[in-house]
Short mmCIF file of C-alpha atoms in Angstrom, two decimals:
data_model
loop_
_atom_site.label_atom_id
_atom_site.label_comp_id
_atom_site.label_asym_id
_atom_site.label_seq_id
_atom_site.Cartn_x
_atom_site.Cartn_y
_atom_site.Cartn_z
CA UNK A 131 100.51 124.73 109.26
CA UNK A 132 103.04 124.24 106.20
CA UNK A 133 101.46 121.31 103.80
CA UNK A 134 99.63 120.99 101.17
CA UNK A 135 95.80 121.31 100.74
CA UNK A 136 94.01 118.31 101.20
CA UNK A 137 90.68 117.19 99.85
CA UNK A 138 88.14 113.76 99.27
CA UNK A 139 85.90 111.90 97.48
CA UNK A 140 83.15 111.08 99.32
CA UNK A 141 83.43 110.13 102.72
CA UNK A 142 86.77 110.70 104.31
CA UNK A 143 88.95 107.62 105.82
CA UNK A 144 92.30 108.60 106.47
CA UNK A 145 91.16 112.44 106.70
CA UNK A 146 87.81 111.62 108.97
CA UNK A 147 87.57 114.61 110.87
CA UNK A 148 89.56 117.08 109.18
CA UNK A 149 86.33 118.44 107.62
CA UNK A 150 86.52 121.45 110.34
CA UNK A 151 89.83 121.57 111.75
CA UNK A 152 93.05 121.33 110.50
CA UNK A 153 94.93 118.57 112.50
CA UNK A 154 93.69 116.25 114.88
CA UNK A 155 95.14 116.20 118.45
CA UNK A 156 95.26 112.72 120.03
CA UNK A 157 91.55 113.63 122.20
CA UNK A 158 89.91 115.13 118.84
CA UNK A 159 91.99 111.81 116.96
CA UNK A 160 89.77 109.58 119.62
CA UNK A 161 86.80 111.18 119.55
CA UNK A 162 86.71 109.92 115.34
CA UNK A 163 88.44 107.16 115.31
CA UNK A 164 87.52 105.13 118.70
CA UNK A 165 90.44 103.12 121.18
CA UNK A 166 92.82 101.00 118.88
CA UNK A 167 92.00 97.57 119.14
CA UNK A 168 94.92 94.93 120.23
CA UNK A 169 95.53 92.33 117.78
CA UNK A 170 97.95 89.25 117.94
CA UNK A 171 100.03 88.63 114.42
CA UNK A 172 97.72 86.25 113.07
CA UNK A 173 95.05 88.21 113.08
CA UNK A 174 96.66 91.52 111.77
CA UNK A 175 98.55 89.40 108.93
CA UNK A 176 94.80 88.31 107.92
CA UNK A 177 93.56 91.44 108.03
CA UNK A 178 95.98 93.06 106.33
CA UNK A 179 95.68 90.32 103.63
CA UNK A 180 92.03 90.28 103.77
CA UNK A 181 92.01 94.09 102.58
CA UNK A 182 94.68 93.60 100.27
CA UNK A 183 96.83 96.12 102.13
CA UNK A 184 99.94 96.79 100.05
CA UNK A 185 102.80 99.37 100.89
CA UNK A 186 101.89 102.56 100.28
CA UNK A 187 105.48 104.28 99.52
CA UNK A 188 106.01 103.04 95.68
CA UNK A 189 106.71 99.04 95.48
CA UNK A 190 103.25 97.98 96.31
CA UNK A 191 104.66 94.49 98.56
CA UNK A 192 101.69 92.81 100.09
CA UNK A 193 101.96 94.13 104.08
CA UNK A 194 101.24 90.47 105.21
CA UNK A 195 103.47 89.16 103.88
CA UNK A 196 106.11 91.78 105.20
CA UNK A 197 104.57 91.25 108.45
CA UNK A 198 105.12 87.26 108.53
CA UNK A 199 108.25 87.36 106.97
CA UNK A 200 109.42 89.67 110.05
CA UNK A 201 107.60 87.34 112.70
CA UNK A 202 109.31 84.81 111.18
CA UNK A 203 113.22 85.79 111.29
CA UNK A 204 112.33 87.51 114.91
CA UNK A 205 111.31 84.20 115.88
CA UNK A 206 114.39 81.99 113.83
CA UNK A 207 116.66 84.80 115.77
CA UNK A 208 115.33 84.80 119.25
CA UNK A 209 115.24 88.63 118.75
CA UNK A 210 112.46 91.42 119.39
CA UNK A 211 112.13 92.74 116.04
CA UNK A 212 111.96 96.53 115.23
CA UNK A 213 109.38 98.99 113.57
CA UNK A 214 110.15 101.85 111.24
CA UNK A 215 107.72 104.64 109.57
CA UNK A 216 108.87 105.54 106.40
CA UNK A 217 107.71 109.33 106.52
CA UNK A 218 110.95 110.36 104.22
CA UNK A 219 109.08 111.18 100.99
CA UNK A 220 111.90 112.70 99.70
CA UNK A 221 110.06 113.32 95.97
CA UNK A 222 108.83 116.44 95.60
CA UNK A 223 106.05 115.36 93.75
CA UNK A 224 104.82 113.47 97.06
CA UNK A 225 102.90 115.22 99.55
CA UNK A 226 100.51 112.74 100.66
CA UNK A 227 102.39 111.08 103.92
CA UNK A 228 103.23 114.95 105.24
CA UNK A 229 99.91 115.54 105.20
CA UNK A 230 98.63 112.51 106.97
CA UNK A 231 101.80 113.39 109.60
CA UNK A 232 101.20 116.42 109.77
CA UNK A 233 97.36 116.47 109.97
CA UNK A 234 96.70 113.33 111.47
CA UNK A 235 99.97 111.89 112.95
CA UNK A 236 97.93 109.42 115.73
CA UNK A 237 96.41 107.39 112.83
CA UNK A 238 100.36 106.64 111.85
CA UNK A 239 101.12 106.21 114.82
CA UNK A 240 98.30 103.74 115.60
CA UNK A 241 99.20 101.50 112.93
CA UNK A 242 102.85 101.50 113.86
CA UNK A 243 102.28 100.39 117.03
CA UNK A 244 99.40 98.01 116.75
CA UNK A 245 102.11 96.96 114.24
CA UNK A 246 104.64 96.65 116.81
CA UNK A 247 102.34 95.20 119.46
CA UNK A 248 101.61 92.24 117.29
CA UNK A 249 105.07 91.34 117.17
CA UNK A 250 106.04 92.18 120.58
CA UNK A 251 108.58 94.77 118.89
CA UNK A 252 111.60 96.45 121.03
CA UNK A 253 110.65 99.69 119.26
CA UNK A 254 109.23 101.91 116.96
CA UNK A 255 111.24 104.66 114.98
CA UNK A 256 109.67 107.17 112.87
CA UNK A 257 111.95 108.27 109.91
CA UNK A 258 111.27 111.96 108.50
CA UNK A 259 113.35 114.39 106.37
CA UNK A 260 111.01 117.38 107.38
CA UNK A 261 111.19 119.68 110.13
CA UNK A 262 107.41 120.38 110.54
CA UNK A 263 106.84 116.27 110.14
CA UNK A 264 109.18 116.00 113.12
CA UNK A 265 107.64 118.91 115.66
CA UNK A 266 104.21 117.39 114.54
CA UNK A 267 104.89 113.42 115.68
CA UNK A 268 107.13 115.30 118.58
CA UNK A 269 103.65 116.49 119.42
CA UNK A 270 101.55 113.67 118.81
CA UNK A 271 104.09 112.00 120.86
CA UNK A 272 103.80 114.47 123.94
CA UNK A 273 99.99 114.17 123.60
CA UNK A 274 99.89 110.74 124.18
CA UNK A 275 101.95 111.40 127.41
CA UNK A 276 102.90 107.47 126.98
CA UNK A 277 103.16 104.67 124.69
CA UNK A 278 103.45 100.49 125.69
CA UNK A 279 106.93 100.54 123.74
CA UNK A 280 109.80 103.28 122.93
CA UNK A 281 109.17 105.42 120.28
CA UNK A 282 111.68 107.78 118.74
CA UNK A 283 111.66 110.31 115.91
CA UNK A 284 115.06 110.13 113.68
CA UNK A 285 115.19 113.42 111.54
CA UNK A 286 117.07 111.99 108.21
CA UNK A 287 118.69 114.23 105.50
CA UNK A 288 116.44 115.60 103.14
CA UNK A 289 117.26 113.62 99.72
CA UNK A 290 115.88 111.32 97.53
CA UNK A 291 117.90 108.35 98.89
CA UNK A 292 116.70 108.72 102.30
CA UNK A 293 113.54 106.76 101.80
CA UNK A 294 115.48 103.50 100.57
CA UNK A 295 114.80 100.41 102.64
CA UNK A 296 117.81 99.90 103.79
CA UNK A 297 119.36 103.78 104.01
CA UNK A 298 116.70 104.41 106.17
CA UNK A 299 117.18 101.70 108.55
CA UNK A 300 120.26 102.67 108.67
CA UNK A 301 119.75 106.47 108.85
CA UNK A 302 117.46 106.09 111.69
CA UNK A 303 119.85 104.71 114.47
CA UNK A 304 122.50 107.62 113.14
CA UNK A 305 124.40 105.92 110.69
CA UNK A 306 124.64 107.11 107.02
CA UNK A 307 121.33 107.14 105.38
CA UNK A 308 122.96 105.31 102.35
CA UNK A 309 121.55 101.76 100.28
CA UNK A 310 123.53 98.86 101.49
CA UNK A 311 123.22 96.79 98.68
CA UNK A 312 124.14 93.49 98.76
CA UNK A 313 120.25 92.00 98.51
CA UNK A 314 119.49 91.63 102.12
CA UNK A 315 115.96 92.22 103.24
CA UNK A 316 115.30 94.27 106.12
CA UNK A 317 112.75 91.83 107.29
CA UNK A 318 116.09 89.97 108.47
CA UNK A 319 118.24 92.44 108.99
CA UNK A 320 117.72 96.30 109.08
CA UNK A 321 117.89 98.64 112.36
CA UNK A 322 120.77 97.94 114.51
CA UNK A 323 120.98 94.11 112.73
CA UNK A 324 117.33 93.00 113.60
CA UNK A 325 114.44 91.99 111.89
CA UNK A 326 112.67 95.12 110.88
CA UNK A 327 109.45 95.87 109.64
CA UNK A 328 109.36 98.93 107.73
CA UNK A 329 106.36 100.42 105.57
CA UNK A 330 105.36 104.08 104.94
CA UNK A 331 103.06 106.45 106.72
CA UNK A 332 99.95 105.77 104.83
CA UNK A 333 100.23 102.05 105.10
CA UNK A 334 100.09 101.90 108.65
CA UNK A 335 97.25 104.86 108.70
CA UNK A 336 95.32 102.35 106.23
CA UNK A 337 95.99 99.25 108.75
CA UNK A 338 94.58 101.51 111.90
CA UNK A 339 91.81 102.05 110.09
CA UNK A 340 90.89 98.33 108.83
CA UNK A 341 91.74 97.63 112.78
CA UNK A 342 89.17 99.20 113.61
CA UNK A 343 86.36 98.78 111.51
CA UNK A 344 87.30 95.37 110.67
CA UNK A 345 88.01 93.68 106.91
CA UNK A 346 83.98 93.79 105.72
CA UNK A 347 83.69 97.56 106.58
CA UNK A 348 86.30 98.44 104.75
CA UNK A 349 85.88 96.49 101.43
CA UNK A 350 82.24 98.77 101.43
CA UNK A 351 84.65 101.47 99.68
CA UNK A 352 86.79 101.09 96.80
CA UNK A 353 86.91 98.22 94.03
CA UNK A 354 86.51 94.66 94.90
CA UNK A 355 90.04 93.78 93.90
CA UNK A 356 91.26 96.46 95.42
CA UNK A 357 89.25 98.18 98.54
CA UNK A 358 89.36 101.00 100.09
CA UNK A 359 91.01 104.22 99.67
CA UNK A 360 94.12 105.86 98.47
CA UNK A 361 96.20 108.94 99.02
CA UNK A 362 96.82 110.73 95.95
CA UNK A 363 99.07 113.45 94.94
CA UNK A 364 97.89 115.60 92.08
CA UNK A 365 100.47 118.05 90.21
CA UNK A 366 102.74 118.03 93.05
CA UNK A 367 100.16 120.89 95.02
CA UNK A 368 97.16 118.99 96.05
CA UNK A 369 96.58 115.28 98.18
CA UNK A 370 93.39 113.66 97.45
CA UNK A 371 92.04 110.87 99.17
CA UNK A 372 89.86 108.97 97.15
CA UNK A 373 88.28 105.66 96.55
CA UNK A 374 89.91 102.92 94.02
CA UNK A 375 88.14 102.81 90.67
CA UNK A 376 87.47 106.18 90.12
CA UNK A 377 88.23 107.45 86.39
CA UNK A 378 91.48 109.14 86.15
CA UNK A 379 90.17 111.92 83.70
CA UNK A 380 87.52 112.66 85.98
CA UNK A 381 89.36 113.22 88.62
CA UNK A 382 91.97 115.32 87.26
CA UNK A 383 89.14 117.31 85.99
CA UNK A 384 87.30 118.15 89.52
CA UNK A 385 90.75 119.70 90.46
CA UNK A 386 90.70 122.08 87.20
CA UNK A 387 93.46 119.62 85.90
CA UNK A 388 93.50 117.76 81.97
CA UNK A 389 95.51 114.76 80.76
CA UNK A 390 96.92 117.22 78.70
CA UNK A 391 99.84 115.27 76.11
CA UNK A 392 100.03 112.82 79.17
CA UNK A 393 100.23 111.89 82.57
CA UNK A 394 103.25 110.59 84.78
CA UNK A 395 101.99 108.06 87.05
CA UNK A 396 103.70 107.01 90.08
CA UNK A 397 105.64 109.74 90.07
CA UNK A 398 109.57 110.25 89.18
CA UNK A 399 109.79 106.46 89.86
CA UNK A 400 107.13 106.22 87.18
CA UNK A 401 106.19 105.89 83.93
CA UNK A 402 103.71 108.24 81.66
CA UNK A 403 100.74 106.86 80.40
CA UNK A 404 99.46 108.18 76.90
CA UNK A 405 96.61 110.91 76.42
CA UNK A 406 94.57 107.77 75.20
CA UNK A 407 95.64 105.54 77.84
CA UNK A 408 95.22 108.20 80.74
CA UNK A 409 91.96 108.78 79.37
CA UNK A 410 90.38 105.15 80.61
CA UNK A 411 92.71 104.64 83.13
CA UNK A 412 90.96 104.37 86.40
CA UNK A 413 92.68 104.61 90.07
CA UNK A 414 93.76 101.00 90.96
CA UNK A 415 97.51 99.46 90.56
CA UNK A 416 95.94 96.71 87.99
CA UNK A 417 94.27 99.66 85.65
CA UNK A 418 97.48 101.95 85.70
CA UNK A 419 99.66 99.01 85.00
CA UNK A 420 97.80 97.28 82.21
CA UNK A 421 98.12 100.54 80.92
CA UNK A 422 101.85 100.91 81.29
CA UNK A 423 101.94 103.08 84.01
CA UNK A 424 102.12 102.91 87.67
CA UNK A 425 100.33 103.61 91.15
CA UNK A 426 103.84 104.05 92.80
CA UNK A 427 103.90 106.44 95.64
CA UNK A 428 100.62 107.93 94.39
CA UNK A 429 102.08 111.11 92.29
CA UNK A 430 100.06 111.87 89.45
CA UNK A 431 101.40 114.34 87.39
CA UNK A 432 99.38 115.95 84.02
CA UNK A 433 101.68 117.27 81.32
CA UNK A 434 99.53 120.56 79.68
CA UNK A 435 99.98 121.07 76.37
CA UNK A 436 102.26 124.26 76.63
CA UNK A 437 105.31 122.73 77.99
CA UNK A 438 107.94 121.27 75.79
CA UNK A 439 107.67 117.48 77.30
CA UNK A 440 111.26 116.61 76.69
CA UNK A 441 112.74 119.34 78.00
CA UNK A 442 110.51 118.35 81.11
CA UNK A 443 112.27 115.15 81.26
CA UNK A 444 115.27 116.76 80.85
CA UNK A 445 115.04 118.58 83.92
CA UNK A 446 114.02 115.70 85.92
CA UNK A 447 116.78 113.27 84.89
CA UNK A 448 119.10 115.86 86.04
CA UNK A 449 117.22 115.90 89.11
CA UNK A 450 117.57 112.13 89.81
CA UNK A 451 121.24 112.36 88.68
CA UNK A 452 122.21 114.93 91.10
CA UNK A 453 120.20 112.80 94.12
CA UNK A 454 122.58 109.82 93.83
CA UNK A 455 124.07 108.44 96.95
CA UNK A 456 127.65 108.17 95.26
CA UNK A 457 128.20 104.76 96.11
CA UNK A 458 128.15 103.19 92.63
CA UNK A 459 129.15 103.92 89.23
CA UNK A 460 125.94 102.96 87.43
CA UNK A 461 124.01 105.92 89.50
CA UNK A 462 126.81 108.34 90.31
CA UNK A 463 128.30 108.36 86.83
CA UNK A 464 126.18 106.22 84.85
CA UNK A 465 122.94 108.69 85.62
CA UNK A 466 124.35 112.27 84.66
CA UNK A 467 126.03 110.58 81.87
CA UNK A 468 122.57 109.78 80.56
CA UNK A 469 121.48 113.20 81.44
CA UNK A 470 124.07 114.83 79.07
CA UNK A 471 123.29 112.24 76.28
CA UNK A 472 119.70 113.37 76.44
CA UNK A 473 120.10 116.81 76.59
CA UNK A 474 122.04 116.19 73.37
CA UNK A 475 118.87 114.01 71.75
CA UNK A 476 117.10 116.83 72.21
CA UNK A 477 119.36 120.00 70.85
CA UNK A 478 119.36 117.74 67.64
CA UNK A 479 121.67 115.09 67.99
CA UNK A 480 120.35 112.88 65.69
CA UNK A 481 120.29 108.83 65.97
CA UNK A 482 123.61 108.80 66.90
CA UNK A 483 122.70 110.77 70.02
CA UNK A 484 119.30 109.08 70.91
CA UNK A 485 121.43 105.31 70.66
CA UNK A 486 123.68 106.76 72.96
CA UNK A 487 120.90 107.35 75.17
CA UNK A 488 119.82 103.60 74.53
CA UNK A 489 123.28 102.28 75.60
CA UNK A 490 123.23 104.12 78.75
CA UNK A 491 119.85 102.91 79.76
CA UNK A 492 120.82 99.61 79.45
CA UNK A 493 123.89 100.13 81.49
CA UNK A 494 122.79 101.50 84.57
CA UNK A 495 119.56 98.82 84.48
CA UNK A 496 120.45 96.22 87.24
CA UNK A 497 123.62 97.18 87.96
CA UNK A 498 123.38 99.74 91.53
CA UNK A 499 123.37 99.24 95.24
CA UNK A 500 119.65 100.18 95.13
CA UNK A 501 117.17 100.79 92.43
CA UNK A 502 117.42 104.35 91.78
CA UNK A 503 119.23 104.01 88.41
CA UNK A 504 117.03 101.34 87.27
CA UNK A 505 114.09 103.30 87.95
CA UNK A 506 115.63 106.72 86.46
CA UNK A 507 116.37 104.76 83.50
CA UNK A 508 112.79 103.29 83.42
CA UNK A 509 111.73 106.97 83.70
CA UNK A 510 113.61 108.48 80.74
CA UNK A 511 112.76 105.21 78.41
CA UNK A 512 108.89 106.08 79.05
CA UNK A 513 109.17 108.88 78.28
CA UNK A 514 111.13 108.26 75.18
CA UNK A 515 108.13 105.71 74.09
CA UNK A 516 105.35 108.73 74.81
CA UNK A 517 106.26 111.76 73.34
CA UNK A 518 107.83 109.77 70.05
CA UNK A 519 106.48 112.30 68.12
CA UNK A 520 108.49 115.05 69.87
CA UNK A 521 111.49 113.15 69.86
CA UNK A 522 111.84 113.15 66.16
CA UNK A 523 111.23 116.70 66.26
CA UNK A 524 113.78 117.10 68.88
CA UNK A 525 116.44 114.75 67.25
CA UNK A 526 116.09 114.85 63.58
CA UNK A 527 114.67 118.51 63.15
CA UNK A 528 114.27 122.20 64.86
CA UNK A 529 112.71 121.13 67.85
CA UNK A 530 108.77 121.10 69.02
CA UNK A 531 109.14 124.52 69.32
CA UNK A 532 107.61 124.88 72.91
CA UNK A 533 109.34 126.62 75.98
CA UNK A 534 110.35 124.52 78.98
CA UNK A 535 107.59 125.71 82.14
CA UNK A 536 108.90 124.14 84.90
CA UNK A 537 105.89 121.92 85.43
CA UNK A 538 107.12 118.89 87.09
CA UNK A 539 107.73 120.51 90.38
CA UNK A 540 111.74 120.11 91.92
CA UNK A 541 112.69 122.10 94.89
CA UNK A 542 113.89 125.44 94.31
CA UNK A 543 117.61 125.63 93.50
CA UNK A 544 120.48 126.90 96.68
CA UNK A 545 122.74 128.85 95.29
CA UNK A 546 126.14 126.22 94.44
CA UNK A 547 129.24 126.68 95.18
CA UNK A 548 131.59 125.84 92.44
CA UNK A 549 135.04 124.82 91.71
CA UNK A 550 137.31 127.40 90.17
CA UNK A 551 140.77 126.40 88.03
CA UNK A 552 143.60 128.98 88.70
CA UNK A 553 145.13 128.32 85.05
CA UNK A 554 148.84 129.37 86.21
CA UNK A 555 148.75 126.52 88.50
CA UNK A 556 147.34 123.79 86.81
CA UNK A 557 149.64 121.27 85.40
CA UNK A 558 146.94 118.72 83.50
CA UNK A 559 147.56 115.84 86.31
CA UNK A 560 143.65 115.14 86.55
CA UNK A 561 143.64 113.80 89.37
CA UNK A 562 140.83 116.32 90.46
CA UNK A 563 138.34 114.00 87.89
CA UNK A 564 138.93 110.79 89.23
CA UNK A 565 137.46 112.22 92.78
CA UNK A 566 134.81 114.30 90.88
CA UNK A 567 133.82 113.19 87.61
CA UNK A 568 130.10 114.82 87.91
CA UNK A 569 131.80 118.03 87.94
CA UNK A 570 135.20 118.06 86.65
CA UNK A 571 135.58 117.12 82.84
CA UNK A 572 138.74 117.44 80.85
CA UNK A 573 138.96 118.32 77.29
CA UNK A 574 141.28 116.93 74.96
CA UNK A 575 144.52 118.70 75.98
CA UNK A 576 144.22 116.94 79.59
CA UNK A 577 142.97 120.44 81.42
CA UNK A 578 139.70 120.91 82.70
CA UNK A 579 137.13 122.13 80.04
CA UNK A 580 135.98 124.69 82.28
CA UNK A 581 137.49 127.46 84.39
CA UNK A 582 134.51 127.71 87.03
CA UNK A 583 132.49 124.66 87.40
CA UNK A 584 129.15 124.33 89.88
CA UNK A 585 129.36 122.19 92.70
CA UNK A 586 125.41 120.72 93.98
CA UNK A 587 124.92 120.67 97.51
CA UNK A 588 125.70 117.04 98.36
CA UNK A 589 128.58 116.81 96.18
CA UNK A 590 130.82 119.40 98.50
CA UNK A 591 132.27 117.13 100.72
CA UNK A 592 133.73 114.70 97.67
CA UNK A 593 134.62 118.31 95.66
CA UNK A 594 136.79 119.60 98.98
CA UNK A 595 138.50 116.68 98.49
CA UNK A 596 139.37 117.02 94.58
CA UNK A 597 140.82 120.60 95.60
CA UNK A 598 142.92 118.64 98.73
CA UNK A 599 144.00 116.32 96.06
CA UNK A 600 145.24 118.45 93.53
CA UNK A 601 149.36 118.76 93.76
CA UNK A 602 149.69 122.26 91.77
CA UNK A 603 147.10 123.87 94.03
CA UNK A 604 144.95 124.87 90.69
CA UNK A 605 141.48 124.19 92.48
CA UNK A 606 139.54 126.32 94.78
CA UNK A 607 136.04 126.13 96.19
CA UNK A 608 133.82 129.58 96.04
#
């Protein structure tokens, strides 16, 4: 099976039974877990409330209220409401909700459709970017031979964007897995128009589990304020399930791992916590955010001291630039923009550079269809804060004098294609820019400033285009 190892403190919850074999089938899923229980809404909005049950994917929104709020419209509409799985994770410093779909896809399941039973839902989708996520609930799904509702597996393109709200309710019924913007919950409209309830896979895991052993149970584990367990993802290799309130340095530390010069937290949606911070943070979402950083998607990512932390960042705002949807300016040219400008902070650029930086910040913040820029933004700006004492190393001298590692983890580069300028042809119209400003730049005679120019996957469509576009016939894709 392709996923990443998994391992526990304590007693296992969401990996119960995985102690001797590697995935549950639905019999081995019922032998551990028991018959799911049938619950009206009521009671699974108080249960969910009573275990403080938050989403699981990176905003943390209370599931009860998610839950009413969808009850609600379907009832204001006189429509059967819909239920989506967010099983996207489309960071690759998330692993936690392939392993739980690929390990133990009937728990997910379970809560999806107890989910769905409560509010007498038309359907249940499951949204995934993986091909071994899909054969896996493809499985679970033939196991179970038959469910009390339709449910479907939507395979979704593999990027970043996929898991947003609203591109995935689109995504999932075949449209373009793209944010819609415009501030309208899914709760009142998402798949196909309806009311849709939509969490990640280890949110409805969590609620099949309180289901069944019922809101006292499951406060035995975990903090007061915060029961139960969570699904961790330590230095983008290893899921952890583990109780709330357990010291971050001492967990990092059973898995061979230090704080290192700090730890990203919540992953690269986060924000880094110092060396001193890290050091008493403890595993809850009031702990990492009194501390500045976040619980997020459950990413937790050590910096060791042999990696130039900047250049880290570097790499990973690059990243986040090059996953834009291309629907708005703040992301699509407001993010690389930033990119460049920091990559210029930290070859030397001095305070004129690092303002630069500052400006752009502020000018993606609130501005996008989604809130992937604001979130990028919130990334770089933490890191900024952290590592201050590399920064002015970085901007004012020779550098910290570290190489680059590659430690946050980003999937392996394909091989681009790139645009290439036939300089006999091209007359300096420029129109080629205005279609493709991420990859086409023109210096100050008006020609492009470079004669072959790499083209990332996702941008190929927009960059066949430019070349249609130009009227000298100067551009060709390789």
């Amino acid at each position: 099976m392709n996923g990443a190892p998994i391992a526990w403190l304590g007693r296992p919850v969401l990996f119960a039974g995985l102690e001797q074999i590697e995935r549950l089938d639905h019999r081995d899923h019922l032998v551990v877990h028991g018959r799911l229980p049938s619950m009206p809404i009521d009671e699974v909005a108080d249960l969910a409330e009573n275990v403080d049950l938050r989403g699981r994917g990176g905003a943390g929104f209370p599931f009860a209220t998610k839950i009413r709020a969808v009850a609600k419209s379907a009832a204001r509409r006189r429509a059967r409401p819909v239920v989506v799985v967010n099983g996207t994770e489309g960071e690759p410093s998330c692993l936690k909700d392939a392993a739980l779909l690929l390990r133990t896809p009937h728990l997910v399941l379970d809560g999806a459709l107890l989910a769905a039973g409560a509010l007498d839902a038309e359907q249940v989708v499951l949204g995934v970017t993986r091909a071994d996520t899909e054969q896996s609930l493809r499985t679970a799904l033939a196991e179970r031979r038959s469910t009390p509702l339709p449910v479907s597996v939507a395979r979704l393109p593999e990027r970043f964007v996929s898991g947003e709200g609203s591109s995935l309710a689109r995504g999932v019924t075949g449209g373009l897995a793209l944010p819609r913007g415009g501030g309208v919950r899914t709760s009142d409209s998402g798949v196909g128009g309806l009311p849709t309830l939509l969490s990640n896979a280890e949110t409805y895991a969590q609620l099949a589990v309180a289901a069944r052993l019922g809101a006292l149970p499951y406060r035995e584990v975990g903090l007061p304020s915060e029961p139960g367990t969570v699904l961790l993802t330590l230095a983008g290799s290893q899921v952890v399930e583990t109780p709330t309130g357990v010291p971050l340095g001492e967990l990092l530390a059973m898995f061979d791992l230090d704080i290192g010069q700090g730890v990203l937290t919540g992953g690269f949606h986060g924000t880094w916590l110092t060396p001193e911070a890290a050091a008493t943070a403890v595993i809850s979402r009031q702990s990492l955010r009194g501390l500045g950083g976040a619980l997020g998607a459950g990413a937790i990512l050590p910096l060791p001291p042999t990696t130039c932390p900047l250049g880290e960042v570097v790499r990973v705002s690059r990243w986040l630039a090059d996953e834009t949807a291309g629907q708005c300016g703040p992301c699509y040219l407001g993010l690389p923009a930033l990119t460049t400008a920091l990559e210029e902070v930290v070859l030397g650029g001095g305070r004129a550079a690092l303002q630069n930086v500052e400006n752009l910040m502020r000018a993606v913040t609130k501005r996008g269809a989604c809130s992937h820029p604001d979130a990028a933004a919130r990334f770089v700006a933490s890191a900024l804060e952290v590592f201050d004492e590399d920064l002015q190393l970085h901007s004012q001298q020779y550098g910290c004098g570290r190489p680059v590692q590659n430690v946050l983890p980003l999937p392996a580069e394909e091989s681009a294609a790139s645009i290439v300028v036939d300089w006999t042809l091209c007359e300096a119209h420029g129109l080629c820019t205005s279609v493709l400003p991420e990859v086409i730049s023109l210096a100050a005679d008006g020609f492009p400033s470079a004669a072959v120019m790499p083209v990332p996957p996702q941008l190929l469509q927009r960059a066949a285009r430019a070349v249609d576009r130009c009227p000298a016939l100067a551009l060709k894709i390789r």
